[in-house]
Amino acid sequence: MSISQSLFYFLAFCSIFFAILVVSAKNPVHSVLYLILTFFSIAGQYILLNAQFLAVVHVIVYAGAIMVLFLFVLMLLNLNAESEPQKSGILKFAGVIAGGMLLVVLVASLKNADAIQPKLAPNNQIGLVASLGKELFTNFLLPFEVSSILFLIAMIGAVVLAKKESGRLDYKIED
Amino acid sequence: MNEAIRMVPLEHYIWLSAILFAIGVIGVLTRRNVIIIFMSVELMLNSVNLLLTAFSSYHSDPAGQVFVFFIMAVAAAEVAVGLAIIVMIYRNIHSIDINDLNKLKG
């Protein structure tokens, strides 16, 4: 077994292990920290796949931006293991069974799929900035520009939604 | 590192992505905290990203990696808006339990 193969299996084990911890951890802050570790092992997979640009973008966007946002919101809401709402045991069991059935269906349907032979010659340069940039600014120019509008909308939406409204009474649930 | 691709069979990437996706689905089904459900959705998006990158690398086609780039952009926008909604809900009803959100209906 070569070093890249053993690296793949090690990273795959890490990502699955930490992903299970994400959904099973009682404390939401621990969940976020495990999710960061999962994202780092997925970034390692990108490097193994010769997708260096994506690995860097993944670390910047997910570990740098999204997880900081999650942590900020968790700290802001002051959540901990005691305030964590829990589903009843039977509902949890049913959820795990349903997810496991989905996995079985996915594996069973893909097990007998025929592999398509690659049409293009092997090329380990496609994951670099030069080739992806060329593709992005020729074939995918319109989606690229549209995504900037999406970001503008998301930015305005986030600011408008999270802004404190003045002169409005707090709505409380009566139990 | 050049021989890293094609030493691992493509099927193993499919299994890995399927397992990560199923873990994300289980997280959505078994948790009641909105933020953890959100994180499980991120996990599912990442498993799909990984599979797209694997196919792109094995078939030497950069289009798959450009798709992953766009998915990351959409995920970032989605997280910003979603967390803003969660903060607003928490400010109004002082809870992020999804069972309390059924009170939204008229």
mmCIF file of C-alpha atoms in Angstrom:
data_model
loop_
_atom_site.group_PDB
_atom_site.id
_atom_site.type_symbol
_atom_site.label_atom_id
_atom_site.label_comp_id
_atom_site.label_asym_id
_atom_site.label_seq_id
_atom_site.Cartn_x
_atom_site.Cartn_y
_atom_site.Cartn_z
ATOM 1 C CA MET A 1 0.000 0.000 0.000
ATOM 2 C CA SER A 2 1.552 3.283 -1.075
ATOM 3 C CA ILE A 3 1.729 6.370 1.094
ATOM 4 C CA SER A 4 -1.066 8.181 -0.764
ATOM 5 C CA GLN A 5 -3.394 5.208 -0.347
ATOM 6 C CA SER A 6 -2.768 5.002 3.375
ATOM 7 C CA LEU A 7 -3.223 8.797 3.622
ATOM 8 C CA PHE A 8 -6.594 8.468 1.870
ATOM 9 C CA TYR A 9 -7.832 5.797 4.293
ATOM 10 C CA PHE A 10 -6.519 7.710 7.291
ATOM 11 C CA LEU A 11 -8.251 10.945 6.191
ATOM 12 C CA ALA A 12 -11.446 9.053 5.333
ATOM 13 C CA PHE A 13 -11.467 7.475 8.794
ATOM 14 C CA CYS A 14 -10.836 10.896 10.411
ATOM 15 C CA SER A 15 -13.631 12.614 8.507
ATOM 16 C CA ILE A 16 -16.188 9.872 9.262
ATOM 17 C CA PHE A 17 -15.146 9.688 12.930
ATOM 18 C CA PHE A 18 -15.383 13.456 13.471
ATOM 19 C CA ALA A 19 -18.633 13.677 11.469
ATOM 20 C CA ILE A 20 -20.205 11.113 13.817
ATOM 21 C CA LEU A 21 -18.959 13.168 16.782
ATOM 22 C CA VAL A 22 -20.524 16.317 15.230
ATOM 23 C CA VAL A 23 -24.015 14.818 15.249
ATOM 24 C CA SER A 24 -23.621 13.002 18.588
ATOM 25 C CA ALA A 25 -21.867 15.625 20.775
ATOM 26 C CA LYS A 26 -24.085 16.970 23.545
ATOM 27 C CA ASN A 27 -22.450 20.401 23.714
ATOM 28 C CA PRO A 28 -23.051 22.553 20.573
ATOM 29 C CA VAL A 29 -19.618 24.207 20.920
ATOM 30 C CA HIS A 30 -17.944 20.773 20.763
ATOM 31 C CA SER A 31 -20.014 20.012 17.650
ATOM 32 C CA VAL A 32 -18.643 23.117 15.921
ATOM 33 C CA LEU A 33 -15.055 22.224 16.863
ATOM 34 C CA TYR A 34 -15.473 18.657 15.556
ATOM 35 C CA LEU A 35 -16.973 20.069 12.356
ATOM 36 C CA ILE A 36 -13.806 22.161 11.867
ATOM 37 C CA LEU A 37 -11.704 18.976 12.173
ATOM 38 C CA THR A 38 -13.988 17.251 9.645
ATOM 39 C CA PHE A 39 -13.489 20.135 7.229
ATOM 40 C CA PHE A 40 -9.701 19.947 7.621
ATOM 41 C CA SER A 41 -9.688 16.244 6.797
ATOM 42 C CA ILE A 42 -11.841 16.953 3.726
ATOM 43 C CA ALA A 43 -9.309 19.638 2.726
ATOM 44 C CA GLY A 44 -6.649 16.918 2.965
ATOM 45 C CA GLN A 45 -8.700 14.800 0.557
ATOM 46 C CA TYR A 46 -8.754 17.719 -1.892
ATOM 47 C CA ILE A 47 -4.949 17.921 -1.791
ATOM 48 C CA LEU A 48 -4.742 14.150 -2.430
ATOM 49 C CA LEU A 49 -7.023 14.664 -5.440
ATOM 50 C CA ASN A 50 -4.632 17.300 -6.874
ATOM 51 C CA ALA A 51 -7.243 20.031 -6.307
ATOM 52 C CA GLN A 52 -4.909 22.450 -4.541
ATOM 53 C CA PHE A 53 -6.949 25.568 -5.296
ATOM 54 C CA LEU A 54 -10.118 24.003 -3.880
ATOM 55 C CA ALA A 55 -8.244 22.860 -0.770
ATOM 56 C CA VAL A 56 -7.088 26.413 -0.062
ATOM 57 C CA VAL A 57 -10.515 27.924 -0.790
ATOM 58 C CA HIS A 58 -12.169 25.244 1.368
ATOM 59 C CA VAL A 59 -9.956 26.055 4.355
ATOM 60 C CA ILE A 60 -10.473 29.810 3.912
ATOM 61 C CA VAL A 61 -14.238 29.684 3.365
ATOM 62 C CA TYR A 62 -15.246 26.895 5.751
ATOM 63 C CA ALA A 63 -12.679 26.888 8.546
ATOM 64 C CA GLY A 64 -12.083 30.624 8.238
ATOM 65 C CA ALA A 65 -15.461 32.206 7.592
ATOM 66 C CA ILE A 66 -18.367 29.809 8.106
ATOM 67 C CA MET A 67 -17.143 28.174 11.306
ATOM 68 C CA VAL A 68 -16.255 31.551 12.841
ATOM 69 C CA LEU A 69 -19.827 32.651 12.066
ATOM 70 C CA PHE A 70 -21.212 29.490 13.707
ATOM 71 C CA LEU A 71 -19.037 29.945 16.785
ATOM 72 C CA PHE A 72 -20.009 33.617 17.070
ATOM 73 C CA VAL A 73 -23.706 32.783 16.948
ATOM 74 C CA LEU A 74 -23.290 29.953 19.489
ATOM 75 C CA MET A 75 -21.441 32.270 21.873
ATOM 76 C CA LEU A 76 -24.003 35.029 21.273
ATOM 77 C CA LEU A 77 -26.912 32.726 22.125
ATOM 78 C CA ASN A 78 -24.978 31.317 25.119
ATOM 79 C CA LEU A 79 -25.812 27.670 24.472
ATOM 80 C CA ASN A 80 -24.386 24.755 26.425
ATOM 81 C CA ALA A 81 -25.054 21.099 27.106
ATOM 82 C CA GLU A 82 -27.681 21.834 29.775
ATOM 83 C CA SER A 83 -29.857 24.019 27.538
ATOM 84 C CA GLU A 84 -29.568 21.582 24.621
ATOM 85 C CA PRO A 85 -33.000 20.258 23.607
ATOM 86 C CA GLN A 86 -33.043 16.469 23.215
ATOM 87 C CA LYS A 87 -35.305 14.250 21.189
ATOM 88 C CA SER A 88 -36.756 11.172 22.836
ATOM 89 C CA GLY A 89 -34.872 7.881 22.465
ATOM 90 C CA ILE A 90 -37.335 6.307 20.068
ATOM 91 C CA LEU A 91 -37.216 9.312 17.704
ATOM 92 C CA LYS A 92 -33.397 9.239 17.731
ATOM 93 C CA PHE A 93 -33.442 5.506 17.001
ATOM 94 C CA ALA A 94 -35.918 6.038 14.141
ATOM 95 C CA GLY A 95 -33.712 8.829 12.722
ATOM 96 C CA VAL A 96 -30.592 6.653 12.800
ATOM 97 C CA ILE A 97 -32.484 3.769 11.156
ATOM 98 C CA ALA A 98 -33.818 6.097 8.432
ATOM 99 C CA GLY A 99 -30.351 7.512 7.731
ATOM 100 C CA GLY A 100 -28.868 4.023 7.693
ATOM 101 C CA MET A 101 -31.509 2.886 5.219
ATOM 102 C CA LEU A 102 -30.600 5.844 2.978
ATOM 103 C CA LEU A 103 -26.952 4.741 3.107
ATOM 104 C CA VAL A 104 -27.936 1.161 2.227
ATOM 105 C CA VAL A 105 -30.007 2.375 -0.742
ATOM 106 C CA LEU A 106 -27.184 4.638 -1.981
ATOM 107 C CA VAL A 107 -24.565 1.886 -1.723
ATOM 108 C CA ALA A 108 -26.834 -0.769 -3.247
ATOM 109 C CA SER A 109 -27.726 1.423 -6.222
ATOM 110 C CA LEU A 110 -24.114 2.453 -6.887
ATOM 111 C CA LYS A 111 -22.533 -0.970 -6.276
ATOM 112 C CA ASN A 112 -23.320 -2.383 -9.685
ATOM 113 C CA ALA A 113 -22.788 0.855 -11.630
ATOM 114 C CA ASP A 114 -20.349 0.551 -14.535
ATOM 115 C CA ALA A 115 -17.337 2.832 -14.472
ATOM 116 C CA ILE A 116 -17.050 5.268 -17.366
ATOM 117 C CA GLN A 117 -13.620 5.364 -18.929
ATOM 118 C CA PRO A 118 -12.107 8.887 -18.782
ATOM 119 C CA LYS A 119 -12.291 10.618 -22.154
ATOM 120 C CA LEU A 120 -9.425 13.011 -21.496
ATOM 121 C CA ALA A 121 -5.804 12.115 -20.879
ATOM 122 C CA PRO A 122 -4.653 12.139 -17.243
ATOM 123 C CA ASN A 123 -3.620 15.643 -16.282
ATOM 124 C CA ASN A 124 -2.543 16.672 -12.800
ATOM 125 C CA GLN A 125 -2.573 20.397 -13.594
ATOM 126 C CA ILE A 126 -6.360 20.896 -13.689
ATOM 127 C CA GLY A 127 -6.662 21.681 -9.979
ATOM 128 C CA LEU A 128 -4.312 24.645 -10.189
ATOM 129 C CA VAL A 129 -5.427 28.274 -10.226
ATOM 130 C CA ALA A 130 -4.378 28.784 -13.861
ATOM 131 C CA SER A 131 -6.628 26.106 -15.354
ATOM 132 C CA LEU A 132 -9.591 26.738 -13.018
ATOM 133 C CA GLY A 133 -9.372 30.496 -13.602
ATOM 134 C CA LYS A 134 -9.408 29.996 -17.349
ATOM 135 C CA GLU A 135 -12.474 27.758 -17.060
ATOM 136 C CA LEU A 136 -14.196 30.169 -14.656
ATOM 137 C CA PHE A 137 -13.733 33.238 -16.826
ATOM 138 C CA THR A 138 -14.628 31.611 -20.159
ATOM 139 C CA ASN A 139 -17.285 28.898 -19.822
ATOM 140 C CA PHE A 140 -18.643 29.954 -16.432
ATOM 141 C CA LEU A 141 -18.478 33.743 -16.724
ATOM 142 C CA LEU A 142 -22.238 34.349 -16.371
ATOM 143 C CA PRO A 143 -22.694 32.170 -13.237
ATOM 144 C CA PHE A 144 -19.632 33.865 -11.755
ATOM 145 C CA GLU A 145 -21.167 37.313 -12.225
ATOM 146 C CA VAL A 146 -24.578 36.126 -10.974
ATOM 147 C CA SER A 147 -22.940 34.792 -7.796
ATOM 148 C CA SER A 148 -21.742 38.323 -7.025
ATOM 149 C CA ILE A 149 -25.392 39.468 -7.071
ATOM 150 C CA LEU A 150 -26.213 36.526 -4.789
ATOM 151 C CA PHE A 151 -23.566 37.691 -2.334
ATOM 152 C CA LEU A 152 -24.922 41.236 -2.396
ATOM 153 C CA ILE A 153 -28.437 39.938 -1.655
ATOM 154 C CA ALA A 154 -27.132 37.667 1.129
ATOM 155 C CA MET A 155 -25.173 40.543 2.680
ATOM 156 C CA ILE A 156 -28.160 42.914 2.662
ATOM 157 C CA GLY A 157 -30.469 40.133 3.864
ATOM 158 C CA ALA A 158 -28.229 39.188 6.778
ATOM 159 C CA VAL A 159 -27.893 42.801 7.907
ATOM 160 C CA VAL A 160 -31.634 43.499 7.616
ATOM 161 C CA LEU A 161 -32.613 40.271 9.406
ATOM 162 C CA ALA A 162 -30.158 40.530 12.292
ATOM 163 C CA LYS A 163 -30.735 44.249 12.903
ATOM 164 C CA LYS A 164 -32.543 45.031 16.134
ATOM 165 C CA GLU A 165 -35.968 46.398 15.380
ATOM 166 C CA SER A 166 -36.931 49.403 17.478
ATOM 167 C CA GLY A 167 -40.335 49.929 19.015
ATOM 168 C CA ARG A 168 -41.390 46.331 18.753
ATOM 169 C CA LEU A 169 -42.657 44.204 21.614
ATOM 170 C CA ASP A 170 -41.021 40.850 22.306
ATOM 171 C CA TYR A 171 -43.157 37.953 21.264
ATOM 172 C CA LYS A 172 -43.229 35.205 23.899
ATOM 173 C CA ILE A 173 -44.568 31.712 23.543
ATOM 174 C CA GLU A 174 -47.154 30.742 26.090
ATOM 175 C CA ASP A 175 -46.735 27.101 27.060
ATOM 176 C CA MET B 1 1.737 13.325 -5.159
ATOM 177 C CA ASN B 2 1.019 12.898 -8.869
ATOM 178 C CA GLU B 3 0.256 9.214 -8.547
ATOM 179 C CA ALA B 4 -2.198 9.836 -5.698
ATOM 180 C CA ILE B 5 -5.154 9.888 -8.081
ATOM 181 C CA ARG B 6 -6.110 6.545 -9.584
ATOM 182 C CA MET B 7 -4.312 4.555 -6.871
ATOM 183 C CA VAL B 8 -7.443 4.726 -4.749
ATOM 184 C CA PRO B 9 -10.407 3.308 -6.682
ATOM 185 C CA LEU B 10 -13.114 5.852 -7.495
ATOM 186 C CA GLU B 11 -15.658 3.609 -5.717
ATOM 187 C CA HIS B 12 -14.006 4.337 -2.384
ATOM 188 C CA TYR B 13 -14.648 8.063 -2.833
ATOM 189 C CA ILE B 14 -18.286 7.231 -3.599
ATOM 190 C CA TRP B 15 -18.579 5.142 -0.416
ATOM 191 C CA LEU B 16 -16.908 7.865 1.661
ATOM 192 C CA SER B 17 -19.253 10.533 0.290
ATOM 193 C CA ALA B 18 -22.305 8.321 0.799
ATOM 194 C CA ILE B 19 -21.333 7.682 4.425
ATOM 195 C CA LEU B 20 -20.748 11.389 5.115
ATOM 196 C CA PHE B 21 -24.065 12.260 3.458
ATOM 197 C CA ALA B 22 -25.909 9.650 5.544
ATOM 198 C CA ILE B 23 -24.309 11.015 8.736
ATOM 199 C CA GLY B 24 -25.577 14.478 7.740
ATOM 200 C CA VAL B 25 -29.093 13.099 7.196
ATOM 201 C CA ILE B 26 -28.963 11.348 10.580
ATOM 202 C CA GLY B 27 -27.905 14.635 12.190
ATOM 203 C CA VAL B 28 -30.865 16.463 10.653
ATOM 204 C CA LEU B 29 -33.265 13.728 11.787
ATOM 205 C CA THR B 30 -32.015 13.230 15.343
ATOM 206 C CA ARG B 31 -31.212 16.734 16.635
ATOM 207 C CA ARG B 32 -33.550 19.518 17.759
ATOM 208 C CA ASN B 33 -31.048 22.372 17.942
ATOM 209 C CA VAL B 34 -31.445 24.472 14.774
ATOM 210 C CA ILE B 35 -27.729 25.300 14.605
ATOM 211 C CA ILE B 36 -26.700 21.623 14.710
ATOM 212 C CA ILE B 37 -29.243 20.836 11.984
ATOM 213 C CA PHE B 38 -27.637 23.619 9.973
ATOM 214 C CA MET B 39 -24.187 22.106 10.537
ATOM 215 C CA SER B 40 -25.453 18.720 9.362
ATOM 216 C CA VAL B 41 -26.644 20.376 6.159
ATOM 217 C CA GLU B 42 -23.116 21.772 5.711
ATOM 218 C CA LEU B 43 -21.772 18.235 6.165
ATOM 219 C CA MET B 44 -24.037 16.983 3.372
ATOM 220 C CA LEU B 45 -22.941 19.821 1.068
ATOM 221 C CA ASN B 46 -19.317 18.908 1.762
ATOM 222 C CA SER B 47 -19.812 15.249 0.945
ATOM 223 C CA VAL B 48 -21.264 16.245 -2.433
ATOM 224 C CA ASN B 49 -18.354 18.652 -2.984
ATOM 225 C CA LEU B 50 -15.866 15.868 -2.281
ATOM 226 C CA LEU B 51 -17.547 13.541 -4.767
ATOM 227 C CA LEU B 52 -17.657 16.244 -7.482
ATOM 228 C CA THR B 53 -13.945 16.908 -6.975
ATOM 229 C CA ALA B 54 -13.138 13.200 -7.123
ATOM 230 C CA PHE B 55 -15.006 12.760 -10.401
ATOM 231 C CA SER B 56 -13.419 15.928 -11.776
ATOM 232 C CA SER B 57 -9.901 14.740 -10.941
ATOM 233 C CA TYR B 58 -10.419 11.198 -12.196
ATOM 234 C CA HIS B 59 -11.866 12.439 -15.497
ATOM 235 C CA SER B 60 -9.430 15.383 -15.890
ATOM 236 C CA ASP B 61 -12.329 17.802 -16.370
ATOM 237 C CA PRO B 62 -12.045 21.174 -14.559
ATOM 238 C CA ALA B 63 -15.814 21.865 -14.817
ATOM 239 C CA GLY B 64 -16.498 19.709 -11.737
ATOM 240 C CA GLN B 65 -14.137 21.772 -9.609
ATOM 241 C CA VAL B 66 -15.739 25.001 -10.836
ATOM 242 C CA PHE B 67 -19.103 23.591 -9.684
ATOM 243 C CA VAL B 68 -17.605 22.944 -6.248
ATOM 244 C CA PHE B 69 -16.418 26.553 -6.181
ATOM 245 C CA PHE B 70 -19.973 27.768 -6.869
ATOM 246 C CA ILE B 71 -21.437 25.414 -4.252
ATOM 247 C CA MET B 72 -19.026 26.886 -1.698
ATOM 248 C CA ALA B 73 -20.131 30.420 -2.670
ATOM 249 C CA VAL B 74 -23.816 29.520 -2.303
ATOM 250 C CA ALA B 75 -23.136 27.735 1.013
ATOM 251 C CA ALA B 76 -21.400 30.818 2.401
ATOM 252 C CA ALA B 77 -24.347 33.047 1.440
ATOM 253 C CA GLU B 78 -26.801 30.494 2.843
ATOM 254 C CA VAL B 79 -24.988 30.320 6.185
ATOM 255 C CA ALA B 80 -24.918 34.116 6.545
ATOM 256 C CA VAL B 81 -28.662 34.480 5.933
ATOM 257 C CA GLY B 82 -29.600 31.347 7.890
ATOM 258 C CA LEU B 83 -27.657 32.365 10.989
ATOM 259 C CA ALA B 84 -29.208 35.851 10.812
ATOM 260 C CA ILE B 85 -32.652 34.218 10.788
ATOM 261 C CA ILE B 86 -31.668 32.016 13.761
ATOM 262 C CA VAL B 87 -30.442 35.058 15.727
ATOM 263 C CA MET B 88 -33.711 36.870 14.990
ATOM 264 C CA ILE B 89 -35.799 33.865 16.061
ATOM 265 C CA TYR B 90 -33.788 33.515 19.279
ATOM 266 C CA ARG B 91 -34.272 37.203 20.022
ATOM 267 C CA ASN B 92 -38.031 36.840 19.655
ATOM 268 C CA ILE B 93 -38.862 33.505 21.273
ATOM 269 C CA HIS B 94 -35.652 32.873 23.352
ATOM 270 C CA SER B 95 -35.242 29.340 22.066
ATOM 271 C CA ILE B 96 -33.635 27.570 19.119
ATOM 272 C CA ASP B 97 -35.577 24.359 19.572
ATOM 273 C CA ILE B 98 -37.238 23.458 16.266
ATOM 274 C CA ASN B 99 -40.299 22.207 18.158
ATOM 275 C CA ASP B 100 -40.996 25.822 19.137
ATOM 276 C CA LEU B 101 -40.934 26.951 15.519
ATOM 277 C CA ASN B 102 -44.259 25.292 14.713
ATOM 278 C CA LYS B 103 -45.770 28.313 16.472
ATOM 279 C CA LEU B 104 -44.868 30.277 13.326
ATOM 280 C CA LYS B 105 -47.959 29.004 11.565
ATOM 281 C CA GLY B 106 -50.912 31.343 11.637
#
